[in-house]
Amino acid sequence: MSKYRNIGYVFTDAFDKSVAITLEKQYGLIDIKKNEDAVVDLLVVIGGDGLMLHSLHNYIINKGNNVPVYGINYGTVGFLLNQYSEHNLIDRINQAVPTQLTVLNMAATDTNKKQHNAIAINEVSIFRSTHQATNLQIKINSKLVMEKLVSDGILVSTPAGSTAYNFSAGGSILPLNANVLSLTAINSFRPRRWRGAILTNSTIIEIDVINPEIRSVAAVADYTEFRNIANIKIKKDSDITITLLFDKERNLEERITNEQFSA
């Protein structure tokens, strides 16, 4: 018997939906795309990391829900999901280990002084929009710590997102329970050897763009992008709770550890 009365699911449109239909019939799952008004107390995401990220935004953050989410990997990497199996789904969910994710709030002000707000689960990234490198000034908790970073950009990553673009850019993989954020330079030119910093997740990070009209910059929170940005403030959003469920034999903490030793 499931500890959750109403279990909703979302399935990627990129694959044969017969898999989702089989699980729906076998376990009485509710297709929330067809039943948008359905009240569920658990969400099952069947797909890959991209669908998981969009689902967390669409069904948890945007709708103000705080129901737990159990992912089934039917994509490629599936870092935030569990191994696919049609068997014992309810038992696996009942025994799954809950993991709380850190969520970032980004407030970006453009060159016309208009403010844009967005939420990030993986990372907030600042990129150059033209052939010219970005010139960025960095403040930590209102204190100026770097006069000028000349680079292709910079990003702030949560532990859950640290194995993704952050790691590819040379940032550190973060243990999920470390309560820290990774601040990582993207192709830093000056200072030559500065790669980034590890900061507590209570830190308020502020980035000013030097000459933003000439050196145009875009700010991206996960996949939400704003252009012609002059100032960005990034901090942990304590008002949003996201709980992922992982099979007890391979939880997210173990996956993060394994990633640090993978080839």
PDB file of C-alpha atoms in Angstrom:
ATOM      1  CA  MET A   1       0.000   0.000   0.000  1.00  0.00           C
ATOM      2  CA  SER A   2       1.292   3.434  -0.910  1.00  0.00           C
ATOM      3  CA  LYS A   3       1.813   6.095   1.741  1.00  0.00           C
ATOM      4  CA  TYR A   4       0.654   8.600  -0.930  1.00  0.00           C
ATOM      5  CA  ARG A   5      -3.036   8.605  -1.865  1.00  0.00           C
ATOM      6  CA  ASN A   6      -2.894  10.469  -5.179  1.00  0.00           C
ATOM      7  CA  ILE A   7       0.211  10.083  -7.321  1.00  0.00           C
ATOM      8  CA  GLY A   8       0.521  12.291 -10.377  1.00  0.00           C
ATOM      9  CA  TYR A   9       2.975  11.836 -13.200  1.00  0.00           C
ATOM     10  CA  VAL A  10       4.490  13.731 -16.116  1.00  0.00           C
ATOM     11  CA  PHE A  11       6.168  12.022 -19.076  1.00  0.00           C
ATOM     12  CA  THR A  12       8.503  13.359 -21.742  1.00  0.00           C
ATOM     13  CA  ASP A  13       7.032  13.714 -25.226  1.00  0.00           C
ATOM     14  CA  ALA A  14      10.356  12.660 -26.739  1.00  0.00           C
ATOM     15  CA  PHE A  15       9.795   8.934 -26.159  1.00  0.00           C
ATOM     16  CA  ASP A  16       7.135   6.280 -26.713  1.00  0.00           C
ATOM     17  CA  LYS A  17       4.393   6.990 -24.192  1.00  0.00           C
ATOM     18  CA  SER A  18       3.492   3.306 -23.859  1.00  0.00           C
ATOM     19  CA  VAL A  19       5.921   3.138 -20.931  1.00  0.00           C
ATOM     20  CA  ALA A  20       3.997   5.845 -19.056  1.00  0.00           C
ATOM     21  CA  ILE A  21       0.657   4.272 -19.936  1.00  0.00           C
ATOM     22  CA  THR A  22       1.833   0.928 -18.544  1.00  0.00           C
ATOM     23  CA  LEU A  23       2.849   2.542 -15.248  1.00  0.00           C
ATOM     24  CA  GLU A  24      -0.369   4.553 -15.169  1.00  0.00           C
ATOM     25  CA  LYS A  25      -2.547   1.448 -15.477  1.00  0.00           C
ATOM     26  CA  GLN A  26      -0.440  -0.699 -13.167  1.00  0.00           C
ATOM     27  CA  TYR A  27      -0.178   1.794 -10.308  1.00  0.00           C
ATOM     28  CA  GLY A  28      -3.128   4.139 -10.828  1.00  0.00           C
ATOM     29  CA  LEU A  29      -1.010   7.197 -11.628  1.00  0.00           C
ATOM     30  CA  ILE A  30      -2.709  10.449 -12.648  1.00  0.00           C
ATOM     31  CA  ASP A  31      -1.573  12.153 -15.871  1.00  0.00           C
ATOM     32  CA  ILE A  32      -1.378  15.762 -14.695  1.00  0.00           C
ATOM     33  CA  LYS A  33      -1.027  17.086 -18.236  1.00  0.00           C
ATOM     34  CA  LYS A  34      -4.543  15.799 -18.915  1.00  0.00           C
ATOM     35  CA  ASN A  35      -5.798  16.563 -15.407  1.00  0.00           C
ATOM     36  CA  GLU A  36      -4.315  19.993 -14.643  1.00  0.00           C
ATOM     37  CA  ASP A  37      -6.642  20.557 -11.689  1.00  0.00           C
ATOM     38  CA  ALA A  38      -5.832  17.226 -10.047  1.00  0.00           C
ATOM     39  CA  VAL A  39      -4.600  17.443  -6.443  1.00  0.00           C
ATOM     40  CA  VAL A  40      -1.699  15.059  -5.903  1.00  0.00           C
ATOM     41  CA  ASP A  41       0.538  14.420  -2.893  1.00  0.00           C
ATOM     42  CA  LEU A  42       3.428  12.968  -4.929  1.00  0.00           C
ATOM     43  CA  LEU A  43       4.729  13.729  -8.416  1.00  0.00           C
ATOM     44  CA  VAL A  44       6.490  11.089 -10.532  1.00  0.00           C
ATOM     45  CA  VAL A  45       8.647  12.435 -13.376  1.00  0.00           C
ATOM     46  CA  ILE A  46       9.410   9.931 -16.151  1.00  0.00           C
ATOM     47  CA  GLY A  47      12.127  11.214 -18.470  1.00  0.00           C
ATOM     48  CA  GLY A  48      15.544  12.818 -18.142  1.00  0.00           C
ATOM     49  CA  ASP A  49      17.200  15.614 -16.166  1.00  0.00           C
ATOM     50  CA  GLY A  50      15.791  18.253 -18.527  1.00  0.00           C
ATOM     51  CA  LEU A  51      12.213  17.154 -17.910  1.00  0.00           C
ATOM     52  CA  MET A  52      12.899  16.931 -14.182  1.00  0.00           C
ATOM     53  CA  LEU A  53      14.186  20.517 -14.108  1.00  0.00           C
ATOM     54  CA  HIS A  54      11.202  21.822 -16.093  1.00  0.00           C
ATOM     55  CA  SER A  55       8.773  19.805 -13.972  1.00  0.00           C
ATOM     56  CA  LEU A  56      10.188  21.183 -10.729  1.00  0.00           C
ATOM     57  CA  HIS A  57       9.710  24.691 -12.090  1.00  0.00           C
ATOM     58  CA  ASN A  58       6.272  24.109 -13.651  1.00  0.00           C
ATOM     59  CA  TYR A  59       4.582  21.969 -11.003  1.00  0.00           C
ATOM     60  CA  ILE A  60       6.418  22.756  -7.761  1.00  0.00           C
ATOM     61  CA  ILE A  61       7.818  26.302  -7.893  1.00  0.00           C
ATOM     62  CA  ASN A  62       5.339  28.045 -10.214  1.00  0.00           C
ATOM     63  CA  LYS A  63       2.282  26.479  -8.579  1.00  0.00           C
ATOM     64  CA  GLY A  64       3.542  26.825  -5.022  1.00  0.00           C
ATOM     65  CA  ASN A  65       3.365  23.091  -4.336  1.00  0.00           C
ATOM     66  CA  ASN A  66       5.690  21.364  -1.889  1.00  0.00           C
ATOM     67  CA  VAL A  67       4.845  17.746  -2.689  1.00  0.00           C
ATOM     68  CA  PRO A  68       7.799  15.335  -2.974  1.00  0.00           C
ATOM     69  CA  VAL A  69       9.021  14.313  -6.429  1.00  0.00           C
ATOM     70  CA  TYR A  70      10.220  10.865  -7.507  1.00  0.00           C
ATOM     71  CA  GLY A  71      12.044  10.668 -10.827  1.00  0.00           C
ATOM     72  CA  ILE A  72      12.305   7.648 -13.122  1.00  0.00           C
ATOM     73  CA  ASN A  73      15.110   7.868 -15.661  1.00  0.00           C
ATOM     74  CA  TYR A  74      13.885   7.382 -19.190  1.00  0.00           C
ATOM     75  CA  GLY A  75      16.407   9.786 -20.687  1.00  0.00           C
ATOM     76  CA  THR A  76      20.194   9.923 -20.996  1.00  0.00           C
ATOM     77  CA  VAL A  77      22.067  10.872 -17.809  1.00  0.00           C
ATOM     78  CA  GLY A  78      19.277  10.923 -15.246  1.00  0.00           C
ATOM     79  CA  PHE A  79      21.389  12.371 -12.443  1.00  0.00           C
ATOM     80  CA  LEU A  80      18.334  13.608 -10.555  1.00  0.00           C
ATOM     81  CA  LEU A  81      16.280  10.484 -11.248  1.00  0.00           C
ATOM     82  CA  ASN A  82      16.109   6.841 -10.231  1.00  0.00           C
ATOM     83  CA  GLN A  83      16.784   3.820 -12.384  1.00  0.00           C
ATOM     84  CA  TYR A  84      13.919   2.815 -14.656  1.00  0.00           C
ATOM     85  CA  SER A  85      11.930  -0.257 -13.712  1.00  0.00           C
ATOM     86  CA  GLU A  86       8.285  -1.249 -14.073  1.00  0.00           C
ATOM     87  CA  HIS A  87       8.443  -3.430 -10.960  1.00  0.00           C
ATOM     88  CA  ASN A  88       7.731  -2.581  -7.311  1.00  0.00           C
ATOM     89  CA  LEU A  89       7.266   1.136  -7.966  1.00  0.00           C
ATOM     90  CA  ILE A  90       5.118   1.739  -4.885  1.00  0.00           C
ATOM     91  CA  ASP A  91       7.529  -0.137  -2.602  1.00  0.00           C
ATOM     92  CA  ARG A  92      10.454   1.839  -4.002  1.00  0.00           C
ATOM     93  CA  ILE A  93       8.655   5.119  -3.445  1.00  0.00           C
ATOM     94  CA  ASN A  94       7.646   4.141   0.103  1.00  0.00           C
ATOM     95  CA  GLN A  95      11.258   3.329   0.982  1.00  0.00           C
ATOM     96  CA  ALA A  96      12.865   6.235  -0.898  1.00  0.00           C
ATOM     97  CA  VAL A  97      15.177   8.678   0.896  1.00  0.00           C
ATOM     98  CA  PRO A  98      14.066  12.360   0.817  1.00  0.00           C
ATOM     99  CA  THR A  99      16.600  15.001  -0.217  1.00  0.00           C
ATOM    100  CA  GLN A 100      16.091  18.754   0.134  1.00  0.00           C
ATOM    101  CA  LEU A 101      17.445  20.893  -2.699  1.00  0.00           C
ATOM    102  CA  THR A 102      18.930  24.376  -2.372  1.00  0.00           C
ATOM    103  CA  VAL A 103      17.089  26.938  -4.506  1.00  0.00           C
ATOM    104  CA  LEU A 104      18.519  30.255  -5.721  1.00  0.00           C
ATOM    105  CA  ASN A 105      16.738  33.564  -6.214  1.00  0.00           C
ATOM    106  CA  MET A 106      18.121  35.806  -8.943  1.00  0.00           C
ATOM    107  CA  ALA A 107      17.255  39.515  -9.193  1.00  0.00           C
ATOM    108  CA  ALA A 108      18.710  41.022 -12.361  1.00  0.00           C
ATOM    109  CA  THR A 109      18.482  44.705 -13.289  1.00  0.00           C
ATOM    110  CA  ASP A 110      18.898  45.638 -16.952  1.00  0.00           C
ATOM    111  CA  THR A 111      20.376  48.761 -18.504  1.00  0.00           C
ATOM    112  CA  ASN A 112      16.918  50.386 -18.527  1.00  0.00           C
ATOM    113  CA  LYS A 113      16.719  49.804 -14.744  1.00  0.00           C
ATOM    114  CA  LYS A 114      13.980  47.195 -15.122  1.00  0.00           C
ATOM    115  CA  GLN A 115      14.244  44.335 -12.610  1.00  0.00           C
ATOM    116  CA  HIS A 116      13.771  40.699 -13.573  1.00  0.00           C
ATOM    117  CA  ASN A 117      13.367  37.872 -11.056  1.00  0.00           C
ATOM    118  CA  ALA A 118      13.804  34.159 -11.572  1.00  0.00           C
ATOM    119  CA  ILE A 119      14.415  30.990  -9.592  1.00  0.00           C
ATOM    120  CA  ALA A 120      17.260  28.536 -10.217  1.00  0.00           C
ATOM    121  CA  ILE A 121      17.618  24.951  -9.049  1.00  0.00           C
ATOM    122  CA  ASN A 122      20.917  24.219 -10.808  1.00  0.00           C
ATOM    123  CA  GLU A 123      22.689  27.523 -11.387  1.00  0.00           C
ATOM    124  CA  VAL A 124      22.594  31.202 -12.203  1.00  0.00           C
ATOM    125  CA  SER A 125      24.920  32.065 -15.091  1.00  0.00           C
ATOM    126  CA  ILE A 126      26.160  35.371 -16.505  1.00  0.00           C
ATOM    127  CA  PHE A 127      27.409  35.272 -20.113  1.00  0.00           C
ATOM    128  CA  ARG A 128      28.858  37.750 -22.556  1.00  0.00           C
ATOM    129  CA  SER A 129      26.396  38.537 -25.359  1.00  0.00           C
ATOM    130  CA  THR A 130      28.902  39.844 -27.911  1.00  0.00           C
ATOM    131  CA  HIS A 131      32.442  39.093 -29.083  1.00  0.00           C
ATOM    132  CA  GLN A 132      33.796  41.209 -26.208  1.00  0.00           C
ATOM    133  CA  ALA A 133      34.691  39.674 -22.855  1.00  0.00           C
ATOM    134  CA  THR A 134      32.634  40.605 -19.814  1.00  0.00           C
ATOM    135  CA  ASN A 135      34.069  42.953 -17.207  1.00  0.00           C
ATOM    136  CA  LEU A 136      32.484  42.077 -13.888  1.00  0.00           C
ATOM    137  CA  GLN A 137      32.768  43.489 -10.376  1.00  0.00           C
ATOM    138  CA  ILE A 138      31.990  41.078  -7.537  1.00  0.00           C
ATOM    139  CA  LYS A 139      30.585  41.851  -4.078  1.00  0.00           C
ATOM    140  CA  ILE A 140      30.048  39.312  -1.312  1.00  0.00           C
ATOM    141  CA  ASN A 141      27.587  40.377   1.401  1.00  0.00           C
ATOM    142  CA  SER A 142      27.933  43.994   0.164  1.00  0.00           C
ATOM    143  CA  LYS A 143      31.736  43.877   0.420  1.00  0.00           C
ATOM    144  CA  LEU A 144      33.740  44.434  -2.758  1.00  0.00           C
ATOM    145  CA  VAL A 145      36.012  41.403  -3.230  1.00  0.00           C
ATOM    146  CA  MET A 146      37.035  41.742  -6.895  1.00  0.00           C
ATOM    147  CA  GLU A 147      37.437  45.011  -8.798  1.00  0.00           C
ATOM    148  CA  LYS A 148      37.364  43.441 -12.248  1.00  0.00           C
ATOM    149  CA  LEU A 149      36.946  39.939 -13.586  1.00  0.00           C
ATOM    150  CA  VAL A 150      37.615  39.714 -17.316  1.00  0.00           C
ATOM    151  CA  SER A 151      36.039  36.511 -18.602  1.00  0.00           C
ATOM    152  CA  ASP A 152      33.331  34.945 -20.732  1.00  0.00           C
ATOM    153  CA  GLY A 153      31.156  35.103 -17.631  1.00  0.00           C
ATOM    154  CA  ILE A 154      30.585  33.599 -14.209  1.00  0.00           C
ATOM    155  CA  LEU A 155      28.101  31.229 -12.580  1.00  0.00           C
ATOM    156  CA  VAL A 156      26.728  30.412  -9.150  1.00  0.00           C
ATOM    157  CA  SER A 157      25.849  26.751  -8.669  1.00  0.00           C
ATOM    158  CA  THR A 158      23.902  24.840  -6.048  1.00  0.00           C
ATOM    159  CA  PRO A 159      25.161  21.432  -4.872  1.00  0.00           C
ATOM    160  CA  ALA A 160      22.570  19.670  -7.055  1.00  0.00           C
ATOM    161  CA  GLY A 161      23.750  21.627 -10.092  1.00  0.00           C
ATOM    162  CA  SER A 162      27.456  21.428  -9.311  1.00  0.00           C
ATOM    163  CA  THR A 163      28.003  18.288 -11.414  1.00  0.00           C
ATOM    164  CA  ALA A 164      26.561  19.951 -14.529  1.00  0.00           C
ATOM    165  CA  TYR A 165      27.788  23.118 -16.278  1.00  0.00           C
ATOM    166  CA  ASN A 166      29.628  24.211 -13.135  1.00  0.00           C
ATOM    167  CA  PHE A 167      31.890  21.158 -13.252  1.00  0.00           C
ATOM    168  CA  SER A 168      32.465  21.530 -16.998  1.00  0.00           C
ATOM    169  CA  ALA A 169      33.597  25.120 -16.369  1.00  0.00           C
ATOM    170  CA  GLY A 170      36.148  23.938 -13.798  1.00  0.00           C
ATOM    171  CA  GLY A 171      34.076  24.366 -10.648  1.00  0.00           C
ATOM    172  CA  SER A 172      34.017  22.026  -7.687  1.00  0.00           C
ATOM    173  CA  ILE A 173      31.491  19.227  -7.185  1.00  0.00           C
ATOM    174  CA  LEU A 174      29.708  19.969  -3.915  1.00  0.00           C
ATOM    175  CA  PRO A 175      28.409  17.456  -1.370  1.00  0.00           C
ATOM    176  CA  LEU A 176      24.679  17.911  -1.092  1.00  0.00           C
ATOM    177  CA  ASN A 177      24.681  18.527   2.667  1.00  0.00           C
ATOM    178  CA  ALA A 178      27.599  20.983   2.667  1.00  0.00           C
ATOM    179  CA  ASN A 179      25.380  24.127   2.708  1.00  0.00           C
ATOM    180  CA  VAL A 180      27.664  25.877   0.246  1.00  0.00           C
ATOM    181  CA  LEU A 181      27.530  27.385  -3.248  1.00  0.00           C
ATOM    182  CA  SER A 182      30.127  27.299  -5.993  1.00  0.00           C
ATOM    183  CA  LEU A 183      31.110  30.622  -7.613  1.00  0.00           C
ATOM    184  CA  THR A 184      32.920  29.672 -10.825  1.00  0.00           C
ATOM    185  CA  ALA A 185      34.553  31.843 -13.488  1.00  0.00           C
ATOM    186  CA  ILE A 186      33.891  30.943 -17.122  1.00  0.00           C
ATOM    187  CA  ASN A 187      37.144  31.152 -19.113  1.00  0.00           C
ATOM    188  CA  SER A 188      38.765  33.726 -16.843  1.00  0.00           C
ATOM    189  CA  PHE A 189      41.353  35.972 -18.550  1.00  0.00           C
ATOM    190  CA  ARG A 190      42.126  38.344 -15.672  1.00  0.00           C
ATOM    191  CA  PRO A 191      42.950  37.469 -12.934  1.00  0.00           C
ATOM    192  CA  ARG A 192      44.781  34.668 -14.762  1.00  0.00           C
ATOM    193  CA  ARG A 193      44.668  32.015 -12.053  1.00  0.00           C
ATOM    194  CA  TRP A 194      41.343  32.827 -10.419  1.00  0.00           C
ATOM    195  CA  ARG A 195      38.925  29.952 -10.947  1.00  0.00           C
ATOM    196  CA  GLY A 196      36.265  30.828  -8.402  1.00  0.00           C
ATOM    197  CA  ALA A 197      35.294  30.384  -4.755  1.00  0.00           C
ATOM    198  CA  ILE A 198      33.240  28.205  -2.411  1.00  0.00           C
ATOM    199  CA  LEU A 199      30.757  30.244  -0.360  1.00  0.00           C
ATOM    200  CA  THR A 200      28.213  29.440   2.344  1.00  0.00           C
ATOM    201  CA  ASN A 201      24.664  29.270   1.029  1.00  0.00           C
ATOM    202  CA  SER A 202      23.688  32.183   3.271  1.00  0.00           C
ATOM    203  CA  THR A 203      25.934  34.439   1.172  1.00  0.00           C
ATOM    204  CA  ILE A 204      24.466  37.249  -0.917  1.00  0.00           C
ATOM    205  CA  ILE A 205      26.389  37.521  -4.166  1.00  0.00           C
ATOM    206  CA  GLU A 206      26.188  40.745  -6.175  1.00  0.00           C
ATOM    207  CA  ILE A 207      27.725  41.197  -9.605  1.00  0.00           C
ATOM    208  CA  ASP A 208      27.968  44.563 -11.359  1.00  0.00           C
ATOM    209  CA  VAL A 209      28.613  44.658 -15.084  1.00  0.00           C
ATOM    210  CA  ILE A 210      31.211  47.279 -16.021  1.00  0.00           C
ATOM    211  CA  ASN A 211      30.131  49.249 -19.130  1.00  0.00           C
ATOM    212  CA  PRO A 212      27.024  47.082 -19.708  1.00  0.00           C
ATOM    213  CA  GLU A 213      25.903  49.118 -22.741  1.00  0.00           C
ATOM    214  CA  ILE A 214      29.169  48.298 -24.520  1.00  0.00           C
ATOM    215  CA  ARG A 215      29.918  44.861 -23.057  1.00  0.00           C
ATOM    216  CA  SER A 216      26.446  43.348 -23.202  1.00  0.00           C
ATOM    217  CA  VAL A 217      25.662  40.556 -20.748  1.00  0.00           C
ATOM    218  CA  ALA A 218      22.873  37.972 -20.387  1.00  0.00           C
ATOM    219  CA  ALA A 219      21.779  36.474 -17.057  1.00  0.00           C
ATOM    220  CA  VAL A 220      20.275  32.980 -16.992  1.00  0.00           C
ATOM    221  CA  ALA A 221      18.544  31.212 -14.096  1.00  0.00           C
ATOM    222  CA  ASP A 222      18.451  27.549 -15.199  1.00  0.00           C
ATOM    223  CA  TYR A 223      16.774  28.195 -18.569  1.00  0.00           C
ATOM    224  CA  THR A 224      15.157  31.611 -17.988  1.00  0.00           C
ATOM    225  CA  GLU A 225      17.250  34.272 -19.733  1.00  0.00           C
ATOM    226  CA  PHE A 226      17.337  38.062 -19.546  1.00  0.00           C
ATOM    227  CA  ARG A 227      19.526  40.293 -21.722  1.00  0.00           C
ATOM    228  CA  ASN A 228      21.297  43.650 -21.396  1.00  0.00           C
ATOM    229  CA  ILE A 229      21.891  43.146 -17.683  1.00  0.00           C
ATOM    230  CA  ALA A 230      23.739  45.676 -15.524  1.00  0.00           C
ATOM    231  CA  ASN A 231      23.463  44.183 -12.036  1.00  0.00           C
ATOM    232  CA  ILE A 232      22.687  40.730 -10.613  1.00  0.00           C
ATOM    233  CA  LYS A 233      21.956  39.721  -7.020  1.00  0.00           C
ATOM    234  CA  ILE A 234      21.885  36.037  -6.125  1.00  0.00           C
ATOM    235  CA  LYS A 235      20.889  34.470  -2.822  1.00  0.00           C
ATOM    236  CA  LYS A 236      19.342  31.318  -1.417  1.00  0.00           C
ATOM    237  CA  ASP A 237      15.552  31.288  -1.533  1.00  0.00           C
ATOM    238  CA  SER A 238      14.447  29.988   1.861  1.00  0.00           C
ATOM    239  CA  ASP A 239      10.738  30.220   1.015  1.00  0.00           C
ATOM    240  CA  ILE A 240      10.793  27.419  -1.549  1.00  0.00           C
ATOM    241  CA  THR A 241      11.046  23.762  -0.563  1.00  0.00           C
ATOM    242  CA  ILE A 242      11.887  21.083  -3.114  1.00  0.00           C
ATOM    243  CA  THR A 243      12.056  17.472  -1.971  1.00  0.00           C
ATOM    244  CA  LEU A 244      13.355  14.744  -4.283  1.00  0.00           C
ATOM    245  CA  LEU A 245      13.010  11.058  -3.419  1.00  0.00           C
ATOM    246  CA  PHE A 246      15.837   8.659  -4.231  1.00  0.00           C
ATOM    247  CA  ASP A 247      16.033   4.896  -4.016  1.00  0.00           C
ATOM    248  CA  LYS A 248      17.748   4.110  -0.736  1.00  0.00           C
ATOM    249  CA  GLU A 249      20.475   1.994  -2.380  1.00  0.00           C
ATOM    250  CA  ARG A 250      21.662   4.920  -4.529  1.00  0.00           C
ATOM    251  CA  ASN A 251      20.786   8.329  -3.154  1.00  0.00           C
ATOM    252  CA  LEU A 252      21.942  11.678  -4.553  1.00  0.00           C
ATOM    253  CA  GLU A 253      24.686  12.118  -1.970  1.00  0.00           C
ATOM    254  CA  GLU A 254      26.282   8.873  -3.119  1.00  0.00           C
ATOM    255  CA  ARG A 255      25.974   9.917  -6.751  1.00  0.00           C
ATOM    256  CA  ILE A 256      27.762  13.206  -6.064  1.00  0.00           C
ATOM    257  CA  THR A 257      30.564  11.344  -4.313  1.00  0.00           C
ATOM    258  CA  ASN A 258      30.897   8.911  -7.234  1.00  0.00           C
ATOM    259  CA  GLU A 259      31.015  11.760  -9.755  1.00  0.00           C
ATOM    260  CA  GLN A 260      34.169  13.101  -8.098  1.00  0.00           C
ATOM    261  CA  PHE A 261      36.021   9.865  -8.849  1.00  0.00           C
ATOM    262  CA  SER A 262      34.588   9.066 -12.282  1.00  0.00           C
ATOM    263  CA  ALA A 263      36.763   9.127 -15.388  1.00  0.00           C
TER     264      ALA A 263
END
